[in-house]
Amino acid sequence: MNKMIKADIYFDGEYYCGKCIDFDIFTQGKTLDELTKNLKEAIKLHFEDDREELADYAPNPTLFTMMDLGEIHV
């Protein structure tokens, strides 16, 4: 049983964007706090529509995110 939902976070120059790796879920926000709130809400709404898809996950799974920090100039 999976205990976490994985998402990728990146900045597109104007917005912070969040995209789930295993599900067709995408959202954005002006700040990281706004993105976090929007991503949690988008995931909740996604699973309200398809409870069967959540069957492989533990109750109340955690959200694991990875963030692109941009290029490193050395």
Short mmCIF file of C-alpha atoms in Angstrom, two decimals:
data_model
loop_
_atom_site.label_atom_id
_atom_site.label_comp_id
_atom_site.label_asym_id
_atom_site.label_seq_id
_atom_site.Cartn_x
_atom_site.Cartn_y
_atom_site.Cartn_z
CA MET A 1 0.00 0.00 0.00
CA ASN A 2 1.51 3.34 -1.06
CA LYS A 3 1.95 5.89 1.68
CA MET A 4 2.72 8.93 -0.46
CA ILE A 5 1.58 10.80 -3.54
CA LYS A 6 4.48 12.22 -5.54
CA ALA A 7 4.45 15.61 -7.26
CA ASP A 8 6.95 17.71 -9.19
CA ILE A 9 7.14 21.47 -8.51
CA TYR A 10 8.74 24.03 -10.80
CA PHE A 11 8.66 27.77 -11.45
CA ASP A 12 7.66 28.75 -14.99
CA GLY A 13 8.82 32.35 -14.68
CA GLU A 14 5.48 33.62 -13.42
CA TYR A 15 3.82 30.84 -11.41
CA TYR A 16 4.84 27.90 -9.26
CA CYS A 17 3.44 24.79 -10.93
CA GLY A 18 2.68 21.42 -9.36
CA LYS A 19 2.18 18.22 -11.34
CA CYS A 20 1.47 14.80 -9.83
CA ILE A 21 3.71 12.08 -11.19
CA ASP A 22 1.26 9.16 -11.01
CA PHE A 23 -1.99 11.02 -11.72
CA ASP A 24 -3.31 13.56 -14.22
CA ILE A 25 -3.32 16.42 -11.70
CA PHE A 26 -1.85 19.88 -12.35
CA THR A 27 -2.25 23.23 -10.60
CA GLN A 28 -0.35 26.44 -9.99
CA GLY A 29 -0.01 29.36 -7.59
CA LYS A 30 1.71 32.74 -7.32
CA THR A 31 3.56 31.60 -4.17
CA LEU A 32 4.74 28.22 -2.86
CA ASP A 33 2.16 28.46 -0.07
CA GLU A 34 -0.63 29.07 -2.59
CA LEU A 35 0.62 26.22 -4.78
CA THR A 36 0.72 23.83 -1.81
CA LYS A 37 -2.86 24.71 -0.87
CA ASN A 38 -4.03 24.36 -4.48
CA LEU A 39 -2.21 21.06 -5.00
CA LYS A 40 -3.71 19.49 -1.88
CA GLU A 41 -7.17 20.67 -2.93
CA ALA A 42 -6.72 19.39 -6.52
CA ILE A 43 -5.66 15.96 -5.23
CA LYS A 44 -8.62 15.81 -2.85
CA LEU A 45 -11.05 16.75 -5.65
CA HIS A 46 -9.46 14.23 -8.03
CA PHE A 47 -9.97 11.37 -5.58
CA GLU A 48 -13.51 12.46 -4.69
CA ASP A 49 -14.36 11.78 -8.34
CA ASP A 50 -12.55 8.42 -8.47
CA ARG A 51 -12.37 6.69 -5.08
CA GLU A 52 -11.31 3.41 -6.72
CA GLU A 53 -8.04 5.00 -7.88
CA LEU A 54 -7.19 5.78 -4.25
CA ALA A 55 -7.61 2.10 -3.23
CA ASP A 56 -3.87 1.45 -3.65
CA TYR A 57 -3.02 4.20 -1.15
CA ALA A 58 -2.96 4.26 2.64
CA PRO A 59 -5.62 6.40 4.29
CA ASN A 60 -4.39 10.00 4.43
CA PRO A 61 -1.22 9.52 2.33
CA THR A 62 1.50 12.15 2.53
CA LEU A 63 2.41 14.46 -0.33
CA PHE A 64 6.06 14.05 -1.40
CA THR A 65 7.30 16.84 -3.67
CA MET A 66 10.43 17.43 -5.68
CA MET A 67 11.36 20.96 -6.76
CA ASP A 68 13.43 22.11 -9.71
CA LEU A 69 15.79 24.76 -8.36
CA GLY A 70 16.98 25.89 -11.78
CA GLU A 71 20.39 25.93 -13.40
CA ILE A 72 23.63 26.07 -11.49
CA HIS A 73 26.24 28.32 -13.02
CA VAL A 74 29.73 27.27 -11.97
#
